[in-house]
């Protein structure tokens, strides 16, 4: 029966994400019903709020017109994406010193889908290594498939950037840098340690670079392929979501190098995609390609600058308050230690009730997240400043 089906694939074992965000929504709803006058500022969401840039909008409009004319109409495209977007991405990687071939890039409808779908090409008896805390999708997708999961502890002592433990055996390793929720980003030495460990273990790294566009520090890697040896052990996932505001437009990409297992993984992923996926809409891919024009890049950077300014305001506030945190520099997330030893949910309630500010309790991202709290820089600038003032007033010693 249905109940035993769900038991068998163990979806019911894990309800972190839905539990987390539905609990937040319920608490905020109950609070505003009891206090209708409260002016609540939401710094909890991981979604963008600024519109698509004009260069993208123009490309989308032009692509709609293409679809209206016989000569330029596009039906099914290649499942792995259009050549024009592959070429644009090859150029983007080249600008960080990474050489890729067009057949190593697969266009997707976003990083989340591919992060889940990639598991189709891995056996269910593989052991998965996941940092704790982290974006809940890595754990949930593997729980659904019944894979064994081991955790790498991220904590205050390692700056929420765990390094490999040689005594741990695993087959699949998730790395998210800059990280959601902690905002922490690996430097070259840190990533090199993971690459060396993976190559030694014959493990595959699933590298989530969804926030690479927030990296400003030139010394930090934006792609795992900037690290020597990565092409023989890593698959990289990235997205236009945070880079260009495509959370509602949907486009991303996955890189499966041909150096991985003598090209076998690239072929397996192509087979998987051509079998189960019919490609991202032509119109959307045209919009995505416009991000890489000179005008598009300039406009996207302006929008990213808007969010980065919010991150600076929040970081300066935490500095002033003497609160320990990670992130905020190469990331839209700030991950702070709850003051006075409060646990994440106690701090959530305290902030909601006393400052009318909503954030995300760290406990929702894994056991090591308890006692920590995530704020995001994706909000409105004036509202973020107002939230910062309220934090200062409430938390000043
Ligand atoms: N990876 C991380 C770490 C994320 O935080 C998110 C979204 O918040 C995603 C992937 C999903 O991105 P996409 O919109 O491309 O599916």
Short mmCIF file of C-alpha atoms and ligand atoms in Angstrom, two decimals:
data_model
loop_
_atom_site.label_atom_id
_atom_site.label_comp_id
_atom_site.label_asym_id
_atom_site.label_seq_id
_atom_site.Cartn_x
_atom_site.Cartn_y
_atom_site.Cartn_z
CA UNK A 1 0.00 0.00 0.00
CA UNK A 2 0.94 3.65 -0.23
CA UNK A 3 2.09 3.81 3.36
CA UNK A 4 4.54 0.97 2.90
CA UNK A 5 5.76 2.48 -0.38
CA UNK A 6 6.70 5.69 1.41
CA UNK A 7 8.25 3.62 4.20
CA UNK A 8 10.33 1.71 1.73
CA UNK A 9 11.78 4.78 0.06
CA UNK A 10 12.05 6.44 3.48
CA UNK A 11 10.79 9.87 2.42
CA UNK A 12 9.08 10.12 5.77
CA UNK A 13 12.39 9.74 7.60
CA UNK A 14 13.46 13.16 6.59
CA UNK A 15 11.38 16.28 6.66
CA UNK A 16 13.93 18.95 7.48
CA UNK A 17 13.23 21.44 4.71
CA UNK A 18 9.45 21.38 4.69
CA UNK A 19 9.43 21.27 8.46
CA UNK A 20 11.81 24.23 8.65
CA UNK A 21 10.10 26.61 6.27
CA UNK A 22 6.54 25.65 7.18
CA UNK A 23 7.33 26.15 10.87
CA UNK A 24 8.82 29.58 10.11
CA UNK A 25 5.76 30.52 8.05
CA UNK A 26 3.39 29.36 10.79
CA UNK A 27 5.23 31.22 13.53
CA UNK A 28 5.32 34.45 11.50
CA UNK A 29 1.62 34.10 10.61
CA UNK A 30 0.61 33.50 14.24
CA UNK A 31 2.70 36.43 15.41
CA UNK A 32 1.26 38.85 12.85
CA UNK A 33 -2.29 37.71 13.59
CA UNK A 34 -1.71 38.47 17.27
CA UNK A 35 0.13 41.75 16.46
CA UNK A 36 -1.44 43.17 13.28
CA UNK A 37 0.42 46.45 13.79
CA UNK A 38 3.86 44.76 13.63
CA UNK A 39 6.04 45.77 10.66
CA UNK A 40 7.83 42.49 10.00
CA UNK A 41 11.07 42.42 7.95
CA UNK A 42 11.89 39.09 6.34
CA UNK A 43 15.58 38.26 6.08
CA UNK A 44 14.93 34.55 5.97
CA UNK A 45 14.34 33.81 2.33
CA UNK A 46 16.98 32.50 -0.07
CA UNK A 47 15.12 33.85 -3.10
CA UNK A 48 16.19 36.89 -5.08
CA UNK A 49 13.99 39.98 -5.17
CA UNK A 50 15.40 42.18 -7.98
CA UNK A 51 13.98 41.87 -11.51
CA UNK A 52 15.79 40.39 -14.51
CA UNK A 53 18.22 42.87 -16.10
CA UNK A 54 17.29 44.71 -19.35
CA UNK A 55 19.79 42.75 -21.50
CA UNK A 56 18.11 39.49 -20.46
CA UNK A 57 14.61 40.89 -20.93
CA UNK A 58 15.49 42.10 -24.46
CA UNK A 59 16.88 38.66 -25.35
CA UNK A 60 13.78 36.96 -23.99
CA UNK A 61 11.52 39.25 -26.06
CA UNK A 62 13.57 38.67 -29.19
CA UNK A 63 13.41 34.90 -28.64
CA UNK A 64 9.62 35.08 -28.31
CA UNK A 65 9.57 36.84 -31.69
CA UNK A 66 11.78 34.05 -33.13
CA UNK A 67 9.15 31.54 -32.08
CA UNK A 68 6.48 33.57 -33.93
CA UNK A 69 8.16 33.27 -37.34
CA UNK A 70 8.48 30.28 -39.64
CA UNK A 71 12.18 30.93 -40.43
CA UNK A 72 13.30 31.24 -36.83
CA UNK A 73 10.92 28.88 -35.04
CA UNK A 74 12.56 26.29 -32.72
CA UNK A 75 10.97 22.99 -31.75
CA UNK A 76 12.83 20.37 -29.72
CA UNK A 77 16.43 21.37 -29.12
CA UNK A 78 19.33 19.16 -28.04
CA UNK A 79 18.59 17.82 -24.56
CA UNK A 80 21.99 19.07 -23.35
CA UNK A 81 21.34 22.64 -24.49
CA UNK A 82 22.02 24.97 -27.41
CA UNK A 83 25.50 25.52 -28.79
CA UNK A 84 25.25 29.28 -28.28
CA UNK A 85 24.87 28.82 -24.51
CA UNK A 86 27.64 26.19 -24.35
CA UNK A 87 29.97 28.60 -26.16
CA UNK A 88 29.04 31.45 -23.83
CA UNK A 89 29.73 29.25 -20.78
CA UNK A 90 33.06 28.06 -22.18
CA UNK A 91 33.98 31.78 -22.39
CA UNK A 92 32.78 32.41 -18.83
CA UNK A 93 34.94 29.58 -17.47
CA UNK A 94 37.88 30.77 -19.55
CA UNK A 95 37.62 34.12 -17.74
CA UNK A 96 38.45 32.23 -14.50
CA UNK A 97 41.25 30.32 -16.20
CA UNK A 98 39.28 27.09 -16.72
CA UNK A 99 39.29 25.33 -20.10
CA UNK A 100 36.20 23.27 -20.85
CA UNK A 101 34.91 21.63 -24.01
CA UNK A 102 31.33 22.36 -25.06
CA UNK A 103 30.36 18.68 -24.72
CA UNK A 104 31.30 18.78 -21.03
CA UNK A 105 28.52 21.32 -20.29
CA UNK A 106 24.87 20.30 -19.92
CA UNK A 107 22.19 23.00 -19.68
CA UNK A 108 19.55 22.35 -17.02
CA UNK A 109 16.44 23.98 -15.63
CA UNK A 110 18.41 24.83 -12.48
CA UNK A 111 20.95 23.37 -10.10
CA UNK A 112 18.40 21.75 -7.80
CA UNK A 113 17.02 19.40 -10.46
CA UNK A 114 20.44 18.23 -11.58
CA UNK A 115 21.73 17.84 -8.00
CA UNK A 116 18.92 15.35 -7.51
CA UNK A 117 18.91 13.83 -11.00
CA UNK A 118 22.66 13.13 -11.07
CA UNK A 119 22.06 10.38 -8.52
CA UNK A 120 20.46 8.32 -11.31
CA UNK A 121 23.96 7.43 -12.51
CA UNK A 122 25.23 6.32 -9.08
CA UNK A 123 24.48 3.02 -7.37
CA UNK A 124 22.33 3.08 -4.25
CA UNK A 125 24.98 1.14 -2.33
CA UNK A 126 27.35 4.10 -2.52
CA UNK A 127 28.18 5.96 0.68
CA UNK A 128 27.63 9.71 0.58
CA UNK A 129 29.57 12.31 2.54
CA UNK A 130 27.62 15.47 3.32
CA UNK A 131 28.76 18.47 5.37
CA UNK A 132 26.59 19.38 8.35
CA UNK A 133 25.05 21.96 8.19
CA UNK A 134 24.25 22.31 4.49
CA UNK A 135 21.58 22.91 1.83
CA UNK A 136 19.05 20.16 2.74
CA UNK A 137 18.59 18.86 -0.84
CA UNK A 138 21.79 16.75 -0.68
CA UNK A 139 20.56 14.79 2.33
CA UNK A 140 16.92 14.53 1.24
CA UNK A 141 17.67 13.22 -2.27
CA UNK A 142 19.94 10.52 -0.88
CA UNK A 143 17.53 9.56 1.89
CA UNK A 144 14.84 9.08 -0.77
CA UNK A 145 17.15 6.70 -2.63
CA UNK A 146 18.15 4.88 0.58
CA UNK A 147 21.88 5.66 0.39
CA UNK A 148 24.07 5.57 3.47
CA UNK A 149 25.05 9.10 4.55
CA UNK A 150 28.02 10.10 6.67
CA UNK A 151 28.48 13.67 7.82
CA UNK A 152 31.48 15.99 7.85
CA UNK A 153 31.17 18.26 10.87
CA UNK A 154 31.26 21.96 10.09
CA UNK A 155 31.52 24.09 13.20
CA UNK A 156 32.92 27.21 14.78
CA UNK A 157 36.32 25.56 15.25
CA UNK A 158 36.82 24.91 11.52
CA UNK A 159 35.04 28.10 10.44
CA UNK A 160 32.25 25.93 8.98
CA UNK A 161 34.69 24.66 6.34
CA UNK A 162 35.39 21.03 7.24
CA UNK A 163 38.39 19.27 5.70
CA UNK A 164 38.52 15.59 4.73
CA UNK A 165 39.11 12.95 7.38
CA UNK A 166 41.36 10.32 5.75
CA UNK A 167 39.88 7.60 7.94
CA UNK A 168 36.37 8.09 6.46
CA UNK A 169 35.51 6.03 3.37
CA UNK A 170 32.96 7.36 0.92
CA UNK A 171 32.00 7.31 -2.78
CA UNK A 172 30.17 10.60 -3.30
CA UNK A 173 31.14 13.89 -1.65
CA UNK A 174 29.02 17.04 -1.62
CA UNK A 175 30.73 20.41 -1.39
CA UNK A 176 28.88 23.72 -1.54
CA UNK A 177 31.12 26.78 -1.78
CA UNK A 178 30.26 29.58 -1.10
CA UNK A 179 28.05 27.65 1.25
CA UNK A 180 24.35 27.78 1.92
CA UNK A 181 23.61 28.36 4.81
CA UNK A 182 26.98 29.39 6.29
CA UNK A 183 28.28 31.73 3.57
CA UNK A 184 31.75 30.28 4.13
CA UNK A 185 33.88 29.74 1.01
CA UNK A 186 36.82 27.38 0.58
CA UNK A 187 40.19 28.74 -0.42
CA UNK A 188 42.39 26.89 -2.91
CA UNK A 189 44.19 24.87 -0.25
CA UNK A 190 40.91 23.70 1.27
CA UNK A 191 39.46 22.62 -2.06
CA UNK A 192 42.75 20.99 -3.04
CA UNK A 193 42.56 18.85 0.12
CA UNK A 194 39.10 17.62 -0.96
CA UNK A 195 40.22 17.00 -4.54
CA UNK A 196 43.25 14.99 -3.40
CA UNK A 197 41.13 13.00 -0.95
CA UNK A 198 38.51 12.24 -3.63
CA UNK A 199 41.12 11.15 -6.18
CA UNK A 200 42.75 8.90 -3.59
CA UNK A 201 39.43 7.30 -2.62
CA UNK A 202 38.10 7.09 -6.20
CA UNK A 203 35.20 9.16 -4.97
CA UNK A 204 33.25 11.73 -7.00
CA UNK A 205 32.78 15.28 -5.72
CA UNK A 206 29.44 16.92 -6.48
CA UNK A 207 30.43 20.57 -6.33
CA UNK A 208 27.64 23.11 -5.95
CA UNK A 209 28.85 26.51 -7.16
CA UNK A 210 25.41 28.19 -7.14
CA UNK A 211 26.85 31.22 -5.29
CA UNK A 212 30.19 31.57 -7.13
CA UNK A 213 29.02 34.92 -8.55
CA UNK A 214 29.28 36.44 -5.04
CA UNK A 215 33.03 35.80 -4.81
CA UNK A 216 34.99 39.03 -5.05
CA UNK A 217 38.28 37.91 -3.55
CA UNK A 218 40.41 36.93 -6.57
CA UNK A 219 42.35 34.43 -4.50
CA UNK A 220 39.25 32.27 -3.88
CA UNK A 221 38.30 29.68 -6.52
CA UNK A 222 35.01 30.22 -8.36
CA UNK A 223 35.05 26.80 -9.96
CA UNK A 224 36.44 23.53 -8.61
CA UNK A 225 38.22 23.09 -11.93
CA UNK A 226 40.59 25.87 -10.91
CA UNK A 227 42.10 23.18 -8.67
CA UNK A 228 44.58 20.76 -10.18
CA UNK A 229 43.21 17.22 -10.35
CA UNK A 230 39.55 18.27 -10.12
CA UNK A 231 38.62 17.19 -13.63
CA UNK A 232 39.26 13.57 -12.75
CA UNK A 233 36.99 13.62 -9.68
CA UNK A 234 34.42 16.44 -9.78
CA UNK A 235 31.07 17.28 -11.33
CA UNK A 236 30.13 20.95 -10.97
CA UNK A 237 26.61 22.38 -10.71
CA UNK A 238 25.84 26.02 -11.24
CA UNK A 239 22.89 28.22 -11.88
CA UNK A 240 21.59 31.49 -13.29
CA UNK A 241 19.28 31.73 -10.25
CA UNK A 242 21.41 33.83 -7.94
CA UNK A 243 23.78 35.07 -10.63
CA UNK A 244 21.06 36.67 -12.75
CA UNK A 245 17.79 36.38 -10.86
CA UNK A 246 16.55 33.28 -12.73
CA UNK A 247 14.89 31.63 -9.71
CA UNK A 248 11.53 31.95 -11.44
CA UNK A 249 12.85 31.73 -15.02
CA UNK A 250 14.83 28.51 -14.46
CA UNK A 251 18.18 27.81 -16.03
CA UNK A 252 21.42 26.28 -14.81
CA UNK A 253 24.21 24.04 -15.96
CA UNK A 254 26.17 20.96 -14.98
CA UNK A 255 29.75 20.20 -15.98
CA UNK A 256 30.74 16.55 -16.36
CA UNK A 257 34.37 16.50 -17.54
CA UNK A 258 35.40 13.83 -20.02
CA UNK A 259 38.43 13.17 -17.80
CA UNK A 260 36.10 11.58 -15.23
CA UNK A 261 36.33 7.78 -15.46
CA UNK A 262 37.63 7.93 -19.06
CA UNK A 263 34.55 9.80 -20.23
CA UNK A 264 32.14 7.19 -18.85
CA UNK A 265 30.33 9.58 -16.50
CA UNK A 266 29.92 12.15 -19.27
CA UNK A 267 28.39 9.48 -21.51
CA UNK A 268 26.16 8.17 -18.72
CA UNK A 269 24.89 11.66 -17.92
CA UNK A 270 24.22 12.34 -21.61
CA UNK A 271 22.29 9.07 -21.77
CA UNK A 272 20.32 9.97 -18.64
CA UNK A 273 19.49 13.44 -19.93
CA UNK A 274 18.53 12.35 -23.45
CA UNK A 275 16.28 9.69 -21.91
CA UNK A 276 14.53 11.63 -19.17
CA UNK A 277 14.85 15.32 -20.14
CA UNK A 278 13.81 17.29 -23.19
CA UNK A 279 15.87 20.40 -22.65
CA UNK A 280 15.42 23.93 -21.34
CA UNK A 281 13.14 26.21 -23.41
CA UNK A 282 14.86 27.99 -26.32
CA UNK A 283 13.52 31.32 -25.02
CA UNK A 284 15.03 30.79 -21.57
CA UNK A 285 18.41 29.72 -22.97
CA UNK A 286 18.47 32.88 -25.11
CA UNK A 287 17.81 34.94 -21.98
CA UNK A 288 20.57 33.07 -20.12
CA UNK A 289 23.09 33.60 -22.94
CA UNK A 290 22.46 37.36 -22.77
CA UNK A 291 24.03 37.34 -19.28
CA UNK A 292 27.43 36.84 -20.92
CA UNK A 293 27.27 39.81 -23.29
CA UNK A 294 29.24 42.87 -22.19
CA UNK A 295 26.03 44.74 -21.39
CA UNK A 296 24.47 41.73 -19.65
CA UNK A 297 27.52 41.15 -17.44
CA UNK A 298 27.63 44.81 -16.47
CA UNK A 299 23.95 44.86 -15.54
CA UNK A 300 24.12 41.58 -13.61
CA UNK A 301 27.07 42.89 -11.63
CA UNK A 302 25.01 45.94 -10.68
CA UNK A 303 22.25 43.74 -9.29
CA UNK A 304 24.76 41.55 -7.46
CA UNK A 305 26.27 44.77 -6.10
CA UNK A 306 22.86 45.71 -4.70
CA UNK A 307 22.73 42.47 -2.68
CA UNK A 308 26.40 42.72 -1.74
CA UNK A 309 25.71 46.14 -0.25
CA UNK A 310 23.04 44.53 1.98
CA UNK A 311 25.55 41.88 3.02
CA UNK A 312 28.01 44.65 3.96
CA UNK A 313 25.40 46.44 6.08
CA UNK A 314 24.54 43.23 7.94
CA UNK A 315 28.22 42.27 8.38
CA UNK A 316 29.05 45.74 9.75
CA UNK A 317 26.15 45.39 12.20
CA UNK A 318 27.39 42.03 13.47
CA UNK A 319 30.94 43.42 13.73
CA UNK A 320 29.65 46.33 15.78
CA UNK A 321 27.71 43.99 18.05
CA UNK A 322 30.72 41.69 18.45
CA UNK A 323 28.74 38.70 17.21
CA UNK A 324 30.72 35.82 15.66
CA UNK A 325 29.69 34.97 12.10
CA UNK A 326 30.77 33.49 8.80
CA UNK A 327 29.79 34.65 5.31
CA UNK A 328 28.72 38.07 4.14
CA UNK A 329 31.88 38.64 2.07
CA UNK A 330 31.68 36.07 -0.72
CA UNK A 331 28.07 35.18 -0.15
CA UNK A 332 24.56 36.58 0.25
CA UNK A 333 24.30 34.67 3.54
CA UNK A 334 25.44 35.61 7.03
CA UNK A 335 25.65 32.81 9.54
CA UNK A 336 25.80 34.11 13.07
CA UNK A 337 26.25 32.60 16.47
CA UNK A 338 23.10 33.19 18.50
CA UNK A 339 23.89 35.58 21.35
CA UNK A 340 23.77 34.57 25.02
CA UNK A 341 23.93 30.85 24.21
CA UNK A 342 20.40 30.83 22.78
CA UNK A 343 19.46 27.88 20.58
CA UNK A 344 18.38 28.71 17.02
CA UNK A 345 14.63 28.54 17.60
CA UNK A 346 14.77 30.54 20.84
CA UNK A 347 16.71 33.23 18.97
CA UNK A 348 14.21 33.08 16.10
CA UNK A 349 11.34 33.79 18.52
CA UNK A 350 13.34 36.45 20.37
CA UNK A 351 14.11 38.31 17.14
CA UNK A 352 10.59 38.00 15.78
CA UNK A 353 8.99 39.20 19.01
CA UNK A 354 11.44 41.95 19.95
CA UNK A 355 12.64 43.31 16.59
CA UNK A 356 10.01 41.97 14.19
CA UNK A 357 12.84 40.54 12.08
CA UNK A 358 12.62 37.06 10.56
CA UNK A 359 15.66 34.90 9.83
CA UNK A 360 16.27 31.16 9.46
CA UNK A 361 17.18 28.98 12.46
CA UNK A 362 20.43 27.13 11.78
CA UNK A 363 19.06 23.91 13.31
CA UNK A 364 17.02 23.43 10.13
CA UNK A 365 20.22 22.77 8.15
CA UNK A 366 21.64 20.00 10.31
CA UNK A 367 22.48 19.24 13.92
CA UNK A 368 25.61 21.43 13.88
CA UNK A 369 23.44 24.36 12.86
CA UNK A 370 21.83 24.61 16.27
CA UNK A 371 22.91 27.72 18.11
CA UNK A 372 23.39 29.51 14.77
CA UNK A 373 21.15 31.63 12.59
CA UNK A 374 21.06 32.60 8.88
CA UNK A 375 20.31 36.08 7.57
CA UNK A 376 20.13 36.82 3.85
CA UNK A 377 21.15 39.82 1.78
CA UNK A 378 18.51 39.28 -0.92
CA UNK A 379 16.07 41.83 0.51
CA UNK A 380 15.28 45.46 -0.20
CA UNK A 381 18.12 47.84 0.75
CA UNK A 382 16.06 50.24 2.87
CA UNK A 383 14.37 47.36 4.71
CA UNK A 384 17.70 45.61 5.30
CA UNK A 385 19.11 48.83 6.80
CA UNK A 386 16.05 49.15 9.00
CA UNK A 387 16.47 45.52 10.14
CA UNK A 388 20.15 46.22 10.92
CA UNK A 389 19.15 49.20 13.10
CA UNK A 390 16.64 47.06 14.97
CA UNK A 391 19.30 44.37 15.56
CA UNK A 392 21.68 46.99 16.93
CA UNK A 393 19.06 48.36 19.28
CA UNK A 394 18.01 44.94 20.55
CA UNK A 395 21.37 43.23 20.85
CA UNK A 396 23.67 46.02 22.02
CA UNK A 397 25.20 45.02 25.33
N1 LIG B 1 22.23 25.00 -4.57
C1 LIG B 1 22.18 25.77 -3.48
C2 LIG B 1 23.30 25.70 -2.50
C3 LIG B 1 21.10 26.60 -3.24
O1 LIG B 1 21.04 27.35 -2.14
C4 LIG B 1 20.05 26.65 -4.19
C5 LIG B 1 18.87 27.51 -4.00
O2 LIG B 1 18.66 28.20 -3.07
C6 LIG B 1 20.14 25.82 -5.30
C7 LIG B 1 21.25 25.02 -5.47
C8 LIG B 1 19.03 25.76 -6.29
O3 LIG B 1 19.26 26.54 -7.37
P1 LIG B 1 18.33 26.53 -8.65
O4 LIG B 1 17.38 27.67 -8.51
O5 LIG B 1 19.29 26.68 -9.77
O6 LIG B 1 17.61 25.22 -8.71
#
